[in-house]
Tab-separated table of N, CA and C in Angstrom:
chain	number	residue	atom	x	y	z
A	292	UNK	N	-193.874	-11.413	-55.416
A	292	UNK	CA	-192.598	-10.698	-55.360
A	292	UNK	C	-191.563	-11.505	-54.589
A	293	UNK	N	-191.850	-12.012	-53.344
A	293	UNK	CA	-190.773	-12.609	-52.510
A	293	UNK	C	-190.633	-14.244	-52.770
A	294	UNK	N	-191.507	-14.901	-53.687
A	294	UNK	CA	-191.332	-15.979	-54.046
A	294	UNK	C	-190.552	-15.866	-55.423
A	295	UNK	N	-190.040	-14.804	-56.081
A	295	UNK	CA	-189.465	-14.521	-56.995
A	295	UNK	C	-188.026	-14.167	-56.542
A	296	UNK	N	-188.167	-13.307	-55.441
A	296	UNK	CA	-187.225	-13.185	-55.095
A	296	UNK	C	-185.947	-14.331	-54.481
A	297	UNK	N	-186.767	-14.995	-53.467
A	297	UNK	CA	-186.063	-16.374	-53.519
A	297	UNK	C	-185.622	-16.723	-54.567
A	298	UNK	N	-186.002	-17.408	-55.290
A	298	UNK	CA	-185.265	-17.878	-56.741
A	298	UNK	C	-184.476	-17.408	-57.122
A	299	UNK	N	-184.557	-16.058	-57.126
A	299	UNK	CA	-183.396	-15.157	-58.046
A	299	UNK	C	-182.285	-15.208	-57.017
A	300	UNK	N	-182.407	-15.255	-55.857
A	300	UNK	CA	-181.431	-14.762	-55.072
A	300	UNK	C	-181.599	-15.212	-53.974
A	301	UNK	N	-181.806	-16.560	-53.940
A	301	UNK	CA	-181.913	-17.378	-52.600
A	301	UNK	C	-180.256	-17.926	-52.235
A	302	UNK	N	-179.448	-18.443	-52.960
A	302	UNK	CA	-178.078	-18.329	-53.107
A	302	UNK	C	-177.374	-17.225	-52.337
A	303	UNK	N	-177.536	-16.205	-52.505
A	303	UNK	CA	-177.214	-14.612	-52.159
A	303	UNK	C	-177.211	-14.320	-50.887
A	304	UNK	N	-178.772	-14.612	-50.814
A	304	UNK	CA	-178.955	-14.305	-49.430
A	304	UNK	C	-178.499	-15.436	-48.047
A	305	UNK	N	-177.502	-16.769	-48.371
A	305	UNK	CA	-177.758	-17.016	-47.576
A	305	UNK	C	-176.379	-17.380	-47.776
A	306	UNK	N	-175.853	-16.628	-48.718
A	306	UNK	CA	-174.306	-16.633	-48.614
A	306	UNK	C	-173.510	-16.221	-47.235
A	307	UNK	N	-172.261	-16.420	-47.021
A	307	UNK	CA	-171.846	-15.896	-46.108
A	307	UNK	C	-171.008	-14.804	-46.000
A	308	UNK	N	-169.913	-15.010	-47.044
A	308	UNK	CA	-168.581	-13.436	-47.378
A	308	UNK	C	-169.554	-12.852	-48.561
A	309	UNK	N	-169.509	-11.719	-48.753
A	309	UNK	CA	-170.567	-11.059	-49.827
A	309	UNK	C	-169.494	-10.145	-50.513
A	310	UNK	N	-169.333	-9.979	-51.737
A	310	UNK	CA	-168.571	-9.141	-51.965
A	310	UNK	C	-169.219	-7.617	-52.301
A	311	UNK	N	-168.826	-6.479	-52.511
A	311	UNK	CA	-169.465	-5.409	-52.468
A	311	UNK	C	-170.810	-4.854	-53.294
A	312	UNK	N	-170.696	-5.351	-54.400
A	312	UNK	CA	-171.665	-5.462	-55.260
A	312	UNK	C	-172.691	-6.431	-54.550
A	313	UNK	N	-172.240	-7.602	-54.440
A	313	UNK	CA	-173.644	-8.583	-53.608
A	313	UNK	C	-174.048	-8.210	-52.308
A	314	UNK	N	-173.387	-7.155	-51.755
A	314	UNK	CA	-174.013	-6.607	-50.758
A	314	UNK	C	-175.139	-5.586	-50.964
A	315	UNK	N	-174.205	-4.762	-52.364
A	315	UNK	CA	-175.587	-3.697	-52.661
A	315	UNK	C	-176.814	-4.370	-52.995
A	316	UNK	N	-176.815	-5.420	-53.555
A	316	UNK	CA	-177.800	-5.928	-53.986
A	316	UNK	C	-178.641	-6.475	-52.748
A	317	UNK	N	-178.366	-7.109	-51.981
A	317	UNK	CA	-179.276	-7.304	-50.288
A	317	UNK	C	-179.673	-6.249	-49.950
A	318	UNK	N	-178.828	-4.686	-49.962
A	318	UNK	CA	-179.298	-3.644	-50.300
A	318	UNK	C	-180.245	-3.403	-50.382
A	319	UNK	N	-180.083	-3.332	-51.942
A	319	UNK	CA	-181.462	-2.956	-52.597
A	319	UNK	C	-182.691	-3.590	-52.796
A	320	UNK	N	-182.706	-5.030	-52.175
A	320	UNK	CA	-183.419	-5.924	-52.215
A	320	UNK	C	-184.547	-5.798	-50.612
A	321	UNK	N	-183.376	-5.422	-49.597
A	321	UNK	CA	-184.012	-4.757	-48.430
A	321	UNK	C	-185.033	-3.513	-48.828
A	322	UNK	N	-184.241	-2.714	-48.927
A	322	UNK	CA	-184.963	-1.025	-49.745
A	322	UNK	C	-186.486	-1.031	-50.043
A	323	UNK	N	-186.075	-1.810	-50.831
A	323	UNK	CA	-187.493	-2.687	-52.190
A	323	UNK	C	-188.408	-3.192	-51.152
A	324	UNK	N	-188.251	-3.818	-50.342
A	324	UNK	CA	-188.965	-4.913	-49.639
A	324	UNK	C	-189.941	-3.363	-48.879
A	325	UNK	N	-189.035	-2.520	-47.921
A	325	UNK	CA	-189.732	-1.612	-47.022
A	325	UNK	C	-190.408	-0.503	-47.648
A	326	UNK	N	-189.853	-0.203	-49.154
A	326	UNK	CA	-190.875	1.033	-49.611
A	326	UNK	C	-192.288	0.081	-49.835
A	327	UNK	N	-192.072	-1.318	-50.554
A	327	UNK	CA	-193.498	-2.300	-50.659
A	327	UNK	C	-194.726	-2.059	-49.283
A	328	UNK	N	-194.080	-2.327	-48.201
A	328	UNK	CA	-194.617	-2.760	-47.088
A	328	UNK	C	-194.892	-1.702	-46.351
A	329	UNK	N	-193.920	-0.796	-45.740
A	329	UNK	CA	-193.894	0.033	-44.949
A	329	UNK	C	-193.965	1.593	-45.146
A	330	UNK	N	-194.862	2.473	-43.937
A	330	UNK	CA	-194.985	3.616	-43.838
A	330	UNK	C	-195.623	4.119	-44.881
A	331	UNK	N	-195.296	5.583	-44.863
A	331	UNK	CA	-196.667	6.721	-45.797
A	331	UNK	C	-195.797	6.607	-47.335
A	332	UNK	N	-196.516	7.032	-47.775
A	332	UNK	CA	-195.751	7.637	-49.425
A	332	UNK	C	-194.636	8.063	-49.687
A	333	UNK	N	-193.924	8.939	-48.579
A	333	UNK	CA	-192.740	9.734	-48.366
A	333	UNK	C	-191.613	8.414	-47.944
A	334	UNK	N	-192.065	7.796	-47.181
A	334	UNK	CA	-191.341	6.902	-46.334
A	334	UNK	C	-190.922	5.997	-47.665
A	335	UNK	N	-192.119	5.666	-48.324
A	335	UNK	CA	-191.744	4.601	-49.750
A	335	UNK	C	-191.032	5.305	-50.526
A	336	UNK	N	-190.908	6.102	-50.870
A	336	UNK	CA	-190.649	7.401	-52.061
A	336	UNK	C	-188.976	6.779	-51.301
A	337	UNK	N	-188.185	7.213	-49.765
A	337	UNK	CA	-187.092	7.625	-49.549
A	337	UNK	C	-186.454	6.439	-49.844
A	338	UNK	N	-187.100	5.162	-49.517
A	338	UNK	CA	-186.907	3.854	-49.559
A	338	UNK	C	-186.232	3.495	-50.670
A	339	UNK	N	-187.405	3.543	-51.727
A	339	UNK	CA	-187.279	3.825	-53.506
A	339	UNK	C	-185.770	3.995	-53.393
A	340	UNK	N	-185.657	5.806	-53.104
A	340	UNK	CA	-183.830	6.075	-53.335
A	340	UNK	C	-182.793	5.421	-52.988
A	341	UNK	N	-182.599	4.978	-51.602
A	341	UNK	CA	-182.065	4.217	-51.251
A	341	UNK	C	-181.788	3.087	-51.794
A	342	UNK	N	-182.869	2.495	-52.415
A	342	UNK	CA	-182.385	1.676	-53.164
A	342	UNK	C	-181.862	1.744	-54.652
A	343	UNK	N	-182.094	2.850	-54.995
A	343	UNK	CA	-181.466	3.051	-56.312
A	343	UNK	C	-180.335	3.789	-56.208
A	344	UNK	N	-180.086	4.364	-54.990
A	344	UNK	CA	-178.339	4.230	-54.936
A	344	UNK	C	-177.379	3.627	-54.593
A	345	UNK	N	-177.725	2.217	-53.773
A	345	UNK	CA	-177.435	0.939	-53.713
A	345	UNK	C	-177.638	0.524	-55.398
A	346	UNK	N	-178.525	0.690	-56.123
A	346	UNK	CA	-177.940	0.035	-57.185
A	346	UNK	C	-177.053	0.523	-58.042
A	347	UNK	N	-177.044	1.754	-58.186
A	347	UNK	CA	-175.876	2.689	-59.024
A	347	UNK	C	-174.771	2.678	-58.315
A	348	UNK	N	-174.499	2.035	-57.037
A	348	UNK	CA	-173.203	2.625	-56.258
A	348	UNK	C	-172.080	1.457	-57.268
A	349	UNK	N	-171.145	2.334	-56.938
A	349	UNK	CA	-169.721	1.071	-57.089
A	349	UNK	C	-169.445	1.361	-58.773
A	350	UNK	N	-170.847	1.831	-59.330
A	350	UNK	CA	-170.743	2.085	-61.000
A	350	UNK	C	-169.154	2.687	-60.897
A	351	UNK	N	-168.145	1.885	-62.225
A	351	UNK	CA	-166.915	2.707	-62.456
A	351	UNK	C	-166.972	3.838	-63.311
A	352	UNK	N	-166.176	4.634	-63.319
A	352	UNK	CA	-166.208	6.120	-64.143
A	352	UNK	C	-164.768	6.378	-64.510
A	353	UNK	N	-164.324	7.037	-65.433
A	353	UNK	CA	-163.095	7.608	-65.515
A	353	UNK	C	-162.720	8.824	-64.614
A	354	UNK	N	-161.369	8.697	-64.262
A	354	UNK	CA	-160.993	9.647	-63.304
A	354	UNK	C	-160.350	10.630	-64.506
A	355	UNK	N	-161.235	12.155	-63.974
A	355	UNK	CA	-160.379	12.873	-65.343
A	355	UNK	C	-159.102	14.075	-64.613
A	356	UNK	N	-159.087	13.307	-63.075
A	356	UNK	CA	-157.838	13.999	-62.156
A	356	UNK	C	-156.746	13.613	-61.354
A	357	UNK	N	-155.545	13.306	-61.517
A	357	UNK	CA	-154.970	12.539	-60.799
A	357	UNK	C	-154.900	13.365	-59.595
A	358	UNK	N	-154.342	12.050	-58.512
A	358	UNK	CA	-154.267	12.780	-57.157
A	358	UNK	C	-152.947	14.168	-57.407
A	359	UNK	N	-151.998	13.688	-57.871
A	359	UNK	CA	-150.660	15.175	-58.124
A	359	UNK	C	-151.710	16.464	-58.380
A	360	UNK	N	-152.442	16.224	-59.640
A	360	UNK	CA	-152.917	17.331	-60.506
A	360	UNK	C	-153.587	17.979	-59.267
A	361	UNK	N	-154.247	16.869	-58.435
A	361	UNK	CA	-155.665	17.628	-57.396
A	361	UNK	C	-154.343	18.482	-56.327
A	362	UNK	N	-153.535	17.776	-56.205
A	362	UNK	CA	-152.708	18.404	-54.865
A	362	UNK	C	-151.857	19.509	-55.632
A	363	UNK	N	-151.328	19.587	-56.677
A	363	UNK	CA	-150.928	20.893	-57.741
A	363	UNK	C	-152.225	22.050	-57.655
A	364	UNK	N	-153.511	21.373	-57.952
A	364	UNK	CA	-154.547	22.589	-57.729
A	364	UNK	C	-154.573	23.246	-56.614
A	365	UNK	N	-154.685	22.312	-55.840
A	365	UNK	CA	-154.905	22.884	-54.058
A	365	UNK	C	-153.680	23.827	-53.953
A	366	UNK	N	-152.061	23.399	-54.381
A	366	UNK	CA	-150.801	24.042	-53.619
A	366	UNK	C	-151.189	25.214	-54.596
A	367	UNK	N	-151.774	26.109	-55.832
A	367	UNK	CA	-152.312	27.065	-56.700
A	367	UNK	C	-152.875	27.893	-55.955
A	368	UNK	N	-153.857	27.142	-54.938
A	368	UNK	CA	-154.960	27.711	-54.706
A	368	UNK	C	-154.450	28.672	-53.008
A	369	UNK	N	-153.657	27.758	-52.635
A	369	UNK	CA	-152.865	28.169	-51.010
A	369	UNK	C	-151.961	29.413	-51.255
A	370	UNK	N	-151.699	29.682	-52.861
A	370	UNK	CA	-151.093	31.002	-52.912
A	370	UNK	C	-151.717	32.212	-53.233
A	371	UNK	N	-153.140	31.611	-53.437
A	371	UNK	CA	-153.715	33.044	-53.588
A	371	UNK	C	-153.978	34.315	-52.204
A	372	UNK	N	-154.563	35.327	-52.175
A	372	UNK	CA	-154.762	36.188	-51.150
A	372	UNK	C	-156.223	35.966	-50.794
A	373	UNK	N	-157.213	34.979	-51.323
A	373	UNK	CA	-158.422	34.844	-50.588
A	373	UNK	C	-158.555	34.285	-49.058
A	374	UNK	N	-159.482	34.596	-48.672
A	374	UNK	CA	-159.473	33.712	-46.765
A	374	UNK	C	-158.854	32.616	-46.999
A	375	UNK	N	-158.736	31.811	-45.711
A	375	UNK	CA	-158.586	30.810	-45.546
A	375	UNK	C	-159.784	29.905	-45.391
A	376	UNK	N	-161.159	30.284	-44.973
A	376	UNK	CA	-162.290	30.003	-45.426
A	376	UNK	C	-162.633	29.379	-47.249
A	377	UNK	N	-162.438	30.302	-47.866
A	377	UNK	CA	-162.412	30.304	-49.067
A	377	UNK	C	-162.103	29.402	-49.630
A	378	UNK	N	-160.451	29.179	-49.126
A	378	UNK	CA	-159.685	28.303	-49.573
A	378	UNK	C	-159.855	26.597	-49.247
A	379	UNK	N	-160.504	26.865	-48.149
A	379	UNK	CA	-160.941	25.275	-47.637
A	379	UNK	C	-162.069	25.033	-48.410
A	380	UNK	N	-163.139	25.823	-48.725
A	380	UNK	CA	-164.326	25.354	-49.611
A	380	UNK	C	-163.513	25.029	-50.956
A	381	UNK	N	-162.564	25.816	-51.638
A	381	UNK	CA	-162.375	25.418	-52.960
A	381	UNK	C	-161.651	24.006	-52.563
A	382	UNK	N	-160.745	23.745	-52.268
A	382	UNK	CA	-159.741	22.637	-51.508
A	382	UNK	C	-160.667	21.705	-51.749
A	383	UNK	N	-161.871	21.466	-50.760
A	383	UNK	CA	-163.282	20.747	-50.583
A	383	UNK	C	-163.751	20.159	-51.967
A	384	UNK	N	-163.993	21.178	-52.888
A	384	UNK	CA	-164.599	21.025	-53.790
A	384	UNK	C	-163.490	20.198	-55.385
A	385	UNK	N	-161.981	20.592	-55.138
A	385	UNK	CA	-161.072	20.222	-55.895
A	385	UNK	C	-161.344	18.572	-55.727
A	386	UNK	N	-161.108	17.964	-53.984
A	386	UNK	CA	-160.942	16.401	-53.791
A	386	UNK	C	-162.688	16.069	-54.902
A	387	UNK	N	-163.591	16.477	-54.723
A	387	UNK	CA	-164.563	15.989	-55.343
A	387	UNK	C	-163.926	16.139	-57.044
A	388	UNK	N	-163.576	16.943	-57.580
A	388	UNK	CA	-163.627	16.870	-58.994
A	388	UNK	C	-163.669	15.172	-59.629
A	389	UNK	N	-163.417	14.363	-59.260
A	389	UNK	CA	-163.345	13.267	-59.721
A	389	UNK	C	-164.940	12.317	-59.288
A	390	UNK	N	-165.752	12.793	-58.792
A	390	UNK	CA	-167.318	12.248	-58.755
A	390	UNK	C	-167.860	12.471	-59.246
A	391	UNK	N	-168.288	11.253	-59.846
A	391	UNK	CA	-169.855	11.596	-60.925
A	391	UNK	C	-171.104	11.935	-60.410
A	392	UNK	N	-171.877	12.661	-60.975
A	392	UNK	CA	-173.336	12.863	-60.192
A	392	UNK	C	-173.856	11.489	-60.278
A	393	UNK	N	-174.969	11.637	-59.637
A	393	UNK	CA	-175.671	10.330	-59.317
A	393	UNK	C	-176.295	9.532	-60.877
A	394	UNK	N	-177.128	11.064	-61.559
A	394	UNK	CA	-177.629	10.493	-62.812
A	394	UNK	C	-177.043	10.534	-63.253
A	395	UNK	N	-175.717	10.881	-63.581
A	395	UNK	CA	-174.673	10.402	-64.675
A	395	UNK	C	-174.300	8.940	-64.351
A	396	UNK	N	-173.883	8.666	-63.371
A	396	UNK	CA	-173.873	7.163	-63.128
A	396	UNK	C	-174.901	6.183	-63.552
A	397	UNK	N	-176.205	6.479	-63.231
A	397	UNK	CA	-177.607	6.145	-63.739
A	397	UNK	C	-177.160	5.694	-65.682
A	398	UNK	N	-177.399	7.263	-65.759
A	398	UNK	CA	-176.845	6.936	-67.494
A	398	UNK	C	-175.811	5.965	-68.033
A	399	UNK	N	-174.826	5.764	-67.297
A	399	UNK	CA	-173.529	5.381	-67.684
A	399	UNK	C	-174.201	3.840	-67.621
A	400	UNK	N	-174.514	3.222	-66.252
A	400	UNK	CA	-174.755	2.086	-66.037
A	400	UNK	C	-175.828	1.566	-66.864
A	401	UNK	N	-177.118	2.086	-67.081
A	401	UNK	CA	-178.098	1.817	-68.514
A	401	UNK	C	-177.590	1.329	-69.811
A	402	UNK	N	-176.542	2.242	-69.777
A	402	UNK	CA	-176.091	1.982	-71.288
A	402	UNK	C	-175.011	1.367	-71.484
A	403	UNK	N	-174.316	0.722	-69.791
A	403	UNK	CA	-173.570	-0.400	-70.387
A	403	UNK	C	-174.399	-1.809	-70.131
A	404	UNK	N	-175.518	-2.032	-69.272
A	404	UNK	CA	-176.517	-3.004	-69.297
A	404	UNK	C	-176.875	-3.016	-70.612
A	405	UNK	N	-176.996	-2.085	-71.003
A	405	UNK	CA	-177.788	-2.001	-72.577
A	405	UNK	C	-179.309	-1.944	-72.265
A	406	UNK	N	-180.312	-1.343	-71.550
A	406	UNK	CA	-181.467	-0.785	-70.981
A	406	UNK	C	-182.144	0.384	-71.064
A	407	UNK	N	-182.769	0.164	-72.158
A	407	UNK	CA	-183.958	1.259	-72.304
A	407	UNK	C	-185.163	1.617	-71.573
A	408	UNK	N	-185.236	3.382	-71.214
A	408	UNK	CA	-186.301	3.546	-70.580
A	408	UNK	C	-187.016	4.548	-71.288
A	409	UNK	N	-188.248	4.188	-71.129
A	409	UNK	CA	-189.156	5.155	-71.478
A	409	UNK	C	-188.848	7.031	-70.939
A	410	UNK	N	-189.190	7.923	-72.300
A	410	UNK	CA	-188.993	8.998	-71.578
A	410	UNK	C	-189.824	9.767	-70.367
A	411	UNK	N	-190.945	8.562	-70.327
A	411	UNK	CA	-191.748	9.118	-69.261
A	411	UNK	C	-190.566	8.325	-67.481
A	412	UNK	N	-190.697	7.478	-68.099
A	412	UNK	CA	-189.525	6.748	-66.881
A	412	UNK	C	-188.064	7.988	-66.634
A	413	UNK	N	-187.691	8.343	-67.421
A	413	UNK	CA	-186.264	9.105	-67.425
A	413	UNK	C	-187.022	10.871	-66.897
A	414	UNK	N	-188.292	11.161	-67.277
A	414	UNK	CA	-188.566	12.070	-66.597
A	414	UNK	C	-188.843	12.602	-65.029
A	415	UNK	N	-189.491	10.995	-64.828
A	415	UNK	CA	-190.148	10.641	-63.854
A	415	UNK	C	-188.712	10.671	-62.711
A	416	UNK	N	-187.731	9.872	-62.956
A	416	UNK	CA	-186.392	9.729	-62.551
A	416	UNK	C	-185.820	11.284	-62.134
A	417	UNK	N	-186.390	12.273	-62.986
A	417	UNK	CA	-185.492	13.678	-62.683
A	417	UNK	C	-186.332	14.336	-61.785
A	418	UNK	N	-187.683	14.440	-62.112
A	418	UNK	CA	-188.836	14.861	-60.851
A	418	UNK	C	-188.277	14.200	-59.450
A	419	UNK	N	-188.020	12.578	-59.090
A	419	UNK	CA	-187.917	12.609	-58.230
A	419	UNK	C	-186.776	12.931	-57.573
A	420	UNK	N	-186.303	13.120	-58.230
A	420	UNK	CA	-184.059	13.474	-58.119
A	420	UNK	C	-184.246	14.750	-57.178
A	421	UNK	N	-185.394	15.743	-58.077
A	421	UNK	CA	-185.192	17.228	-56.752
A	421	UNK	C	-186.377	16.797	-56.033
A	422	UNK	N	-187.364	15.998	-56.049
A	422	UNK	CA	-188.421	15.709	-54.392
A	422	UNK	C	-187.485	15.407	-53.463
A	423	UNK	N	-186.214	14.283	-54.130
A	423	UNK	CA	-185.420	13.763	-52.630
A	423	UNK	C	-184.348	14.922	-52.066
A	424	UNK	N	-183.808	15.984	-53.164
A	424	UNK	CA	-183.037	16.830	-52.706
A	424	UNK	C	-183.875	17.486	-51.740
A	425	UNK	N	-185.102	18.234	-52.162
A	425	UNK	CA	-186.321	18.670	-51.040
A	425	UNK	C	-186.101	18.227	-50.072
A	426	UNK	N	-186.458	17.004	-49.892
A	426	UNK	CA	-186.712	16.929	-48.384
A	426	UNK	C	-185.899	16.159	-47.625
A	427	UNK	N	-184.853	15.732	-48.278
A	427	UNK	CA	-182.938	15.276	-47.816
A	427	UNK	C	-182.767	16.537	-47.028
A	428	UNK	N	-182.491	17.764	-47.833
A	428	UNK	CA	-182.051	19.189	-47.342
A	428	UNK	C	-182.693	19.947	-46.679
A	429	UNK	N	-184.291	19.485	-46.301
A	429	UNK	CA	-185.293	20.236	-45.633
A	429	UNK	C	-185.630	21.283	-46.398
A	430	UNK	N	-185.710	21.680	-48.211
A	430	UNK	CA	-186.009	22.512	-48.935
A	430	UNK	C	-187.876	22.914	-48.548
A	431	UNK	N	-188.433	21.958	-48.659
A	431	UNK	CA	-189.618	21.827	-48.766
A	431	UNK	C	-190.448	20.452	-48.265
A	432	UNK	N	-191.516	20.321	-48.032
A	432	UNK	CA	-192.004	18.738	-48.178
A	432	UNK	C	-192.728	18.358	-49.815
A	433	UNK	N	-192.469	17.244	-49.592
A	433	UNK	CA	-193.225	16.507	-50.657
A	433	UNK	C	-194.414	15.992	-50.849
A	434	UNK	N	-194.844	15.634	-52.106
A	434	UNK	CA	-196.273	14.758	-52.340
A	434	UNK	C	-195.813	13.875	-53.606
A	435	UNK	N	-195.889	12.802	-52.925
A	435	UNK	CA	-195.400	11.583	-53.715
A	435	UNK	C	-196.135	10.356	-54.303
A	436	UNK	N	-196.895	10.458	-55.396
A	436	UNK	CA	-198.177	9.505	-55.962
A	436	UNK	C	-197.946	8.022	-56.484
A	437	UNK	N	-199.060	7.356	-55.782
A	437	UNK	CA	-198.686	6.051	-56.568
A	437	UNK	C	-198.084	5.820	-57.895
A	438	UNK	N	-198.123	6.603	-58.912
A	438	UNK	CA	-197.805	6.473	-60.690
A	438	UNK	C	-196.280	6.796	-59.959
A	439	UNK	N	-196.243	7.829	-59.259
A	439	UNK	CA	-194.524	8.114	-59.264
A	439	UNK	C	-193.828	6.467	-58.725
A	440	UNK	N	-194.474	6.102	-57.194
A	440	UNK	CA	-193.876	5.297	-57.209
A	440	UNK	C	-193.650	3.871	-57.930
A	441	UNK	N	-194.725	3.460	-58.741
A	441	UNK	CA	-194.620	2.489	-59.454
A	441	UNK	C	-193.887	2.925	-60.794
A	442	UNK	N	-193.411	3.947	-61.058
A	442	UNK	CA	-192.350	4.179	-62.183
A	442	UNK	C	-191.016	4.137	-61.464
A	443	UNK	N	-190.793	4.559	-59.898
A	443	UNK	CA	-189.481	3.985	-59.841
A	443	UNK	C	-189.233	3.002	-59.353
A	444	UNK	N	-190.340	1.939	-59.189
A	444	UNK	CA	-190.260	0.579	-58.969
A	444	UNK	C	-189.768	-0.028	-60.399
A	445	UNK	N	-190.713	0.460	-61.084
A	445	UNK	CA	-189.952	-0.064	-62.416
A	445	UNK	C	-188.481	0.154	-62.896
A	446	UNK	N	-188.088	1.006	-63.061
A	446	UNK	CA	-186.761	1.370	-63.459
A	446	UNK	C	-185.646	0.801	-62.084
A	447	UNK	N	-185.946	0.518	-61.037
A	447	UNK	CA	-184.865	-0.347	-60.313
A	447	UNK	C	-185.379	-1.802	-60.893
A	448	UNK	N	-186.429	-2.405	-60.731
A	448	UNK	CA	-186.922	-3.772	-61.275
A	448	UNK	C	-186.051	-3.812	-62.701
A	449	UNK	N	-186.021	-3.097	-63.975
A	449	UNK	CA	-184.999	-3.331	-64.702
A	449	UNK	C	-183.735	-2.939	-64.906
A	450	UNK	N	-182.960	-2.180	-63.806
A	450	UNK	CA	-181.821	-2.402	-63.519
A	450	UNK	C	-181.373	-3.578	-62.930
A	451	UNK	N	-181.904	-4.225	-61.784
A	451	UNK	CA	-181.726	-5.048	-61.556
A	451	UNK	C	-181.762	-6.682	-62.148
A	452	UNK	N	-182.461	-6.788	-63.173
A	452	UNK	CA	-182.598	-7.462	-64.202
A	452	UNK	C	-181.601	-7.514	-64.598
A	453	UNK	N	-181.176	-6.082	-65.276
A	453	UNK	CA	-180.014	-5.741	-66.094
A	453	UNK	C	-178.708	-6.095	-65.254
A	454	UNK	N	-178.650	-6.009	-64.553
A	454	UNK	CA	-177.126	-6.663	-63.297
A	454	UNK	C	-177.756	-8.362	-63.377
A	455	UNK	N	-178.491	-9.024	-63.181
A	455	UNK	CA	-178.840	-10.367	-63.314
A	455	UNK	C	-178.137	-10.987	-64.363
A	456	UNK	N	-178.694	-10.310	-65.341
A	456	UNK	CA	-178.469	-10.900	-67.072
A	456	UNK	C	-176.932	-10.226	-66.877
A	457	UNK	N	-176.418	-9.925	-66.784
A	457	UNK	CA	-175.262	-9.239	-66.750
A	457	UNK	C	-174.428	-10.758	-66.430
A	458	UNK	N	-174.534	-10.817	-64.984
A	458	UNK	CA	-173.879	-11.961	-64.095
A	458	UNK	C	-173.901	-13.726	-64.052
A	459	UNK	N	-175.255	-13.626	-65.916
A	459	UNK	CA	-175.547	-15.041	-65.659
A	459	UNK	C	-174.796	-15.708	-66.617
C-alpha cells in the first residue's frame, strides 16, 4: 500500500503550497493510512468517513438559490406571527437550501469520473451513511465488520483512482 502510495503521490506529499483539492487528498490519504493501522473497528469504520468526505468535499453543484432570493425568503419569513425561535430555525435552514447531501455529491462525483459501483458497494455505502449518523449523534452504537470495511476501502480506492485518471 505505502510503496504505492509513494509513487502515486510522492510529488504531493512533499510539495509545499497545496491547493485545496491536494490537500483533501493528504487528507484522505492520512484517513486511509489510520483506519489500515489503527484502533478497534469503530475507530476504522470513522476513519473510513473521514476520508470519504475529504474525498467528496469541494465536489461543485448548482446553486438552485441566489443569495437575494435566500434574503427575500428570510425578509417573508420575519413577517409572519410565528416565535422568534421559529423563525431563526427556518432562517437556519433557508442559508442551507443551497447544500447538497453528502450522497448526492457521492453520486454526482461518480458519474462525472465516470465510475461504476457495484450495487452491493452502493448499498453497503447507505448502511454505513446511518452507522456514522448513529454514533456521530450518539443515536446508538455500532458493529462494524471486516466485509463492511473492505467495501468502503474499495469505493474510496476507486474514487481516488478516478481523481488520478482525472488529473493525468
Amino acid at each position: 500500500f505505502f510503496s504505492e502510495v509513494i509513487l502515486l503521490f510522492g510529488d504531493l506529499i512533499t510539495k509545499g503550497e497545496l491547493s485545496r483539492e491536494e490537500n483533501n487528498i493528504l487528507q484522505v490519504l492520512h484517513w486511509l493510512r489510520r483506519s489500515l493501522q489503527e484502533g478497534t473497528d469503530k475507530d476504522k469504520f470513522l476513519g473510513l468517513w473521514i476520508a470519504f468526505e475529504f474525498l467528496i468535499a469541494g465536489e461543485e453543484h448548482e446553486k438552485l438559490f441566489s443569495d437575494d432570493e435566500k434574503t427575500k425568503l428570510k425578509a417573508l419569513i420575519e413577517e409572519t406571527d410565528i416565535t422568534i425561535v421559529k423563525k431563526e430555525v427556518i432562517k437556519s435552514k433557508i442559508n442551507m437550501l443551497n447544500d447538497m447531501p453528502l450522497l448526492e455529491k457521492f453520486k454526482q462525483q461518480r458519474e462525472r469520473l465516470n465510475i461504476d459501483f457495484s450495487s452491493d458497494e452502493l448499498d453497503i455505502l447507505s448502511k454505513m451513511r446511518v452507522k456514522r449518523t448513529d454514533i456521530i449523534h450518539g443515536k446508538r452504537d455500532i458493529f462494524v465488520n471486516d466485509e463492511e470495511l473492505n467495501k468502503m476501502r474499495t469505493i474510496q480506492e476507486k474514487l481516488l483512482i478516478g481523481k488520478i485518471n482525472k488529473n493525468t
